[in-house]
CSV table of C-alpha atoms in Angstrom, one decimal:
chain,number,residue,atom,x,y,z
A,10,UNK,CA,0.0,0.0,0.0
A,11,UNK,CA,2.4,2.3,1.2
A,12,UNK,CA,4.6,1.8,-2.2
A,13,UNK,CA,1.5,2.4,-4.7
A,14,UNK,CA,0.7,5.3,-2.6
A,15,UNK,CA,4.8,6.6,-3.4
A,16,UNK,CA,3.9,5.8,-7.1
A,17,UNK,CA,1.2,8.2,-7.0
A,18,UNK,CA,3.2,11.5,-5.4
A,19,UNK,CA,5.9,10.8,-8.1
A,20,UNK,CA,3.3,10.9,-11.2
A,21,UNK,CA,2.6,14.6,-10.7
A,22,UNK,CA,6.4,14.6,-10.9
A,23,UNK,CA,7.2,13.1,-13.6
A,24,UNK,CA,4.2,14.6,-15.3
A,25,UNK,CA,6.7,18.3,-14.5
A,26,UNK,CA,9.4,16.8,-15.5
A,27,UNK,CA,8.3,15.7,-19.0
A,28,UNK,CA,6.0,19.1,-19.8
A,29,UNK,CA,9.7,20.9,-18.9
A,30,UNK,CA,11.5,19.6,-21.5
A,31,UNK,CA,9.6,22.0,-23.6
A,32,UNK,CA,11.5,24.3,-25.2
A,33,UNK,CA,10.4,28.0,-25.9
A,34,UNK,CA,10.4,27.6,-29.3
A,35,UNK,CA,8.4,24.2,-29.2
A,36,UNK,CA,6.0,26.1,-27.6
A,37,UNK,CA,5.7,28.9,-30.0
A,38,UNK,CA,5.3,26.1,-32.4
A,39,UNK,CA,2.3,24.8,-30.4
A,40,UNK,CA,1.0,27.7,-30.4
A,41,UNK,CA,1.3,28.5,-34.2
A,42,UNK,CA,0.3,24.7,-35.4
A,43,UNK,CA,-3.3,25.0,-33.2
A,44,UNK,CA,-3.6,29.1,-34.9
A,45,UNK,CA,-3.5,27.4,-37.7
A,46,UNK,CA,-6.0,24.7,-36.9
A,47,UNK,CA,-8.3,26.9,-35.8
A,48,UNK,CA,-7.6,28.9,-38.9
A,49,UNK,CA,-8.8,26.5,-40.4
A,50,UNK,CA,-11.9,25.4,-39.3
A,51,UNK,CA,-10.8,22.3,-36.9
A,52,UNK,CA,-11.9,22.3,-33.5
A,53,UNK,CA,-9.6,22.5,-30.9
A,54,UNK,CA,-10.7,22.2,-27.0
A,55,UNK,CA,-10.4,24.8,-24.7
A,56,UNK,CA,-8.7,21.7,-22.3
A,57,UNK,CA,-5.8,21.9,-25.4
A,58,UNK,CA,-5.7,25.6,-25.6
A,59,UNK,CA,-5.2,25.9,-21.4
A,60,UNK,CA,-3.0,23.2,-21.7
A,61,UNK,CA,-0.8,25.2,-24.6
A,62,UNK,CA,-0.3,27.8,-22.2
A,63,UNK,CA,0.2,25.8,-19.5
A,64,UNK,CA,3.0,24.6,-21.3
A,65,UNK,CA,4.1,27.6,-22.9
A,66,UNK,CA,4.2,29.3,-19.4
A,67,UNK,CA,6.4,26.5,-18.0
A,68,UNK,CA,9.2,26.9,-20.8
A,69,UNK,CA,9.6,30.2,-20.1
A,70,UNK,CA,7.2,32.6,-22.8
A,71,UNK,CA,6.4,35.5,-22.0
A,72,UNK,CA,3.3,37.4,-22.5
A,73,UNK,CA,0.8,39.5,-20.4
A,74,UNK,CA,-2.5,37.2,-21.0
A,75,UNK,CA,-0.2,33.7,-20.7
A,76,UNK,CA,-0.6,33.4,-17.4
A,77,UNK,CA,-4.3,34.4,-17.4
A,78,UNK,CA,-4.4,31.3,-20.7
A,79,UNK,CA,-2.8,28.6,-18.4
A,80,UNK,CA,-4.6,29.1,-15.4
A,81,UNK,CA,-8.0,29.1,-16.5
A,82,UNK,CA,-10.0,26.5,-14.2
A,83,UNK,CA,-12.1,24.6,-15.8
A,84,UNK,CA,-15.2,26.5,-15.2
A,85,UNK,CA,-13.3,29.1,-16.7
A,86,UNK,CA,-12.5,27.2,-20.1
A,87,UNK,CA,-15.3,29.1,-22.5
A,88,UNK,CA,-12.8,31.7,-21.7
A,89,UNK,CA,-10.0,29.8,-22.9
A,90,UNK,CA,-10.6,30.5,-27.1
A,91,UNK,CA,-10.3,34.6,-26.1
A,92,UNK,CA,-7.4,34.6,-23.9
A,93,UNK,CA,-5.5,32.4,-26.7
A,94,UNK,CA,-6.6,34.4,-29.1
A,95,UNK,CA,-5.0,37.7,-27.0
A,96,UNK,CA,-2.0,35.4,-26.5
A,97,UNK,CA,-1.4,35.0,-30.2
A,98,UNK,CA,-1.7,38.6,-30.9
A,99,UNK,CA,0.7,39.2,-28.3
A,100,UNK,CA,3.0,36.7,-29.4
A,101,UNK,CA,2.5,38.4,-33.1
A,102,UNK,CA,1.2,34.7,-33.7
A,103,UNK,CA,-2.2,35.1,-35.5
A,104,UNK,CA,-2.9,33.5,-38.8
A,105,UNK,CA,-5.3,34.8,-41.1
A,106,UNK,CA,-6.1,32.4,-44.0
A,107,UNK,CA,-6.8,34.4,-47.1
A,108,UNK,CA,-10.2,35.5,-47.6
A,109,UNK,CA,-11.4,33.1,-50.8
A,110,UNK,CA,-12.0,30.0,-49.7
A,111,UNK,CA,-10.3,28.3,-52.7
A,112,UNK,CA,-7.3,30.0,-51.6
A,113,UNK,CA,-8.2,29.2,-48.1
A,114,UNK,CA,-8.5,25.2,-48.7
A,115,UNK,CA,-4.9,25.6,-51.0
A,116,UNK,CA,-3.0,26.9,-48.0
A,117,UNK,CA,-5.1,24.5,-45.8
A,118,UNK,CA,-3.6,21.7,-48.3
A,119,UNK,CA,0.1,23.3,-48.0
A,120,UNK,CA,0.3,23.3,-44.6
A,121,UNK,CA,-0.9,19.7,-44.2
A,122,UNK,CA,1.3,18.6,-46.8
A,123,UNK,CA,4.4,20.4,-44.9
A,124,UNK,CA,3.6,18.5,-41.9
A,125,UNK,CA,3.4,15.0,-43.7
A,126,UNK,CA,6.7,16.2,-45.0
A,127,UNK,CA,8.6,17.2,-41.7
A,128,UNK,CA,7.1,14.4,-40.0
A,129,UNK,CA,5.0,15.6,-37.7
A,130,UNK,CA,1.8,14.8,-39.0
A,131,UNK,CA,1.1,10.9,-39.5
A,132,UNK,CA,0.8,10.2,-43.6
A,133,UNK,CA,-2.7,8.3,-42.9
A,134,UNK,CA,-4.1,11.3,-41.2
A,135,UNK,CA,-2.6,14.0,-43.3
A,136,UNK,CA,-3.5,12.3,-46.6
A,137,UNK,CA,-7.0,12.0,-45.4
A,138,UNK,CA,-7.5,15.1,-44.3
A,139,UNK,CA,-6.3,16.4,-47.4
A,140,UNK,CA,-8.6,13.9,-49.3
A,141,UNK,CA,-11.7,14.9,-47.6
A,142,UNK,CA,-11.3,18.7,-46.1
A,143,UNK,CA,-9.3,20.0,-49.1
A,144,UNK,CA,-9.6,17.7,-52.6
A,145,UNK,CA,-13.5,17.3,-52.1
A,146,UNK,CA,-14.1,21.2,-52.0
A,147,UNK,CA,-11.3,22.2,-54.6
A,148,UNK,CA,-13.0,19.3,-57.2
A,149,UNK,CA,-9.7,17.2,-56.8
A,150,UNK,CA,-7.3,18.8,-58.9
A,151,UNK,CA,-5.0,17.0,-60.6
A,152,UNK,CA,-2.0,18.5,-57.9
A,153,UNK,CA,-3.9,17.0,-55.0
A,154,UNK,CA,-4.5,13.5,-56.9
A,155,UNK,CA,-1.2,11.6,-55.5
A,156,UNK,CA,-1.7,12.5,-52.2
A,157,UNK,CA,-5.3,11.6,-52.5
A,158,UNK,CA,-4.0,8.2,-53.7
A,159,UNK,CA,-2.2,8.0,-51.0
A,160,UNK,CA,-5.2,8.7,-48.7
A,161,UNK,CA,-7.2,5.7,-50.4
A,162,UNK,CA,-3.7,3.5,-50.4
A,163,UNK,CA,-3.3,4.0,-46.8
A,164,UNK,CA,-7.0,4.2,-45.7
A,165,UNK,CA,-8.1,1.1,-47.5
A,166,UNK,CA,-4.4,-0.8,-46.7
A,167,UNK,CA,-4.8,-4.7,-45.9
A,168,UNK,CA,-1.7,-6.9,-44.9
A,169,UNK,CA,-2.7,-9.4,-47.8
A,170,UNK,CA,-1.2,-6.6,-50.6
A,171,UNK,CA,2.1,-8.0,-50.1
A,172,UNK,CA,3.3,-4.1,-49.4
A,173,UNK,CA,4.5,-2.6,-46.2
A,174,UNK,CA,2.5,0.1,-44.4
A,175,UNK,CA,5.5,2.0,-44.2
A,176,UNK,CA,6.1,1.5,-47.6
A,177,UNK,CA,3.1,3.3,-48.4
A,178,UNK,CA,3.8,6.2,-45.8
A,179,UNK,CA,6.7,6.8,-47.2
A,180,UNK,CA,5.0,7.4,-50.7
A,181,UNK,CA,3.0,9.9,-48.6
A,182,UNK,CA,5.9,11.4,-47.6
A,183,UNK,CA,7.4,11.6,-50.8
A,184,UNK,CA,4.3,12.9,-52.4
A,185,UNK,CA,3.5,15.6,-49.9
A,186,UNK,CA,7.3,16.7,-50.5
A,187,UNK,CA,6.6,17.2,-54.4
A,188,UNK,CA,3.4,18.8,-53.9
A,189,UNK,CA,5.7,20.9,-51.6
A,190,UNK,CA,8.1,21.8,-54.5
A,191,UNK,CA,6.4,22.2,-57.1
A,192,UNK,CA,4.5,25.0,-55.2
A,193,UNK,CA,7.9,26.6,-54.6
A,194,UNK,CA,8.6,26.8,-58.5
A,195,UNK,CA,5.3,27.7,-59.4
């Protein structure tokens, strides 16, 4: 009894520990990436959005409303989406996506194509979202159609195709990366 009860005290701990190894610039990252969900239309918790400044706060940023951001109780957290809001804009963090929606889903498609690239966005779920939040609406343009491949590749994937999951997340990969380049020369 007395050890389990040991185990517990040291969670919270560890739990510290781990969050502290944030860096400041990790956290301005976090910050940016869930801007740019929002941005986008994707719904992101106010228990994500505390827990961004929470973390942010810990690795040292500073802002005025941070604190405010990561110590919102949680009968505070409809107040959470406002206070991160005033965080970005202090942080010169906000993201606008442009005004026409085609323009809008194209960036939408860049940035999750970016993050298939660098690795921190799994290929299944980035392909996917750029088969059915971006292709769909943009009438699947020929520049989207590997990646959309991909999505149906990875989605529909069974062990009997004699090819490697990995294999096909790597094609992802490598297909999020041209879609990637051929922006920059366009």
């Amino acid at each position: 009894m007395a050890s389990a009860t040991a185990d517990v005290r040291a969670f919270p701990f560890q739990m510290l520990t781990e969050k502290a190894s944030m860096t400041g610039e990790d956290a301005l990252d976090q910050f940016g990436h869930i801007a740019r969900e929002r941005a986008f239309g994707r719904h992101v918790g106010s228990d994500r959005l505390i827990q961004a400044g929470l973390d942010a706060l810990i690795a040292g940023v500073e802002s005025p409303s941070l604190a405010m951001l990561a110590g919102l109780l949680r009968s505070e957290e409809p107040d959470a989406p406002e206070l991160f809001d005033h965080v970005l804009e202090e942080l010169g963090l906000l993201f606008h996506p442009p005004a026409d929606p085609r323009a809008a889903k194209w960036a939408m498609a860049y940035w999750i194509a970016g993050q298939i690239a660098d690795g921190s966005l799994d290929p299944a779920a980035g392909t996917h979202l750029i088969w059915a939040d971006v292709a769909y609406d943009l009438g699947y343009p020929e520049e989207l159609e590997p990646l959309v491949r991909c999505a149906h590749n990875l989605d529909g994937w069974e062990e009997s195709w004699g090819v490697a999951v990995e294999e096909l997340n790597g094609e992802a990969v490598e297909a999020a990366r041209r879609f990637l380049s051929t922006s920059s020369a366009a």
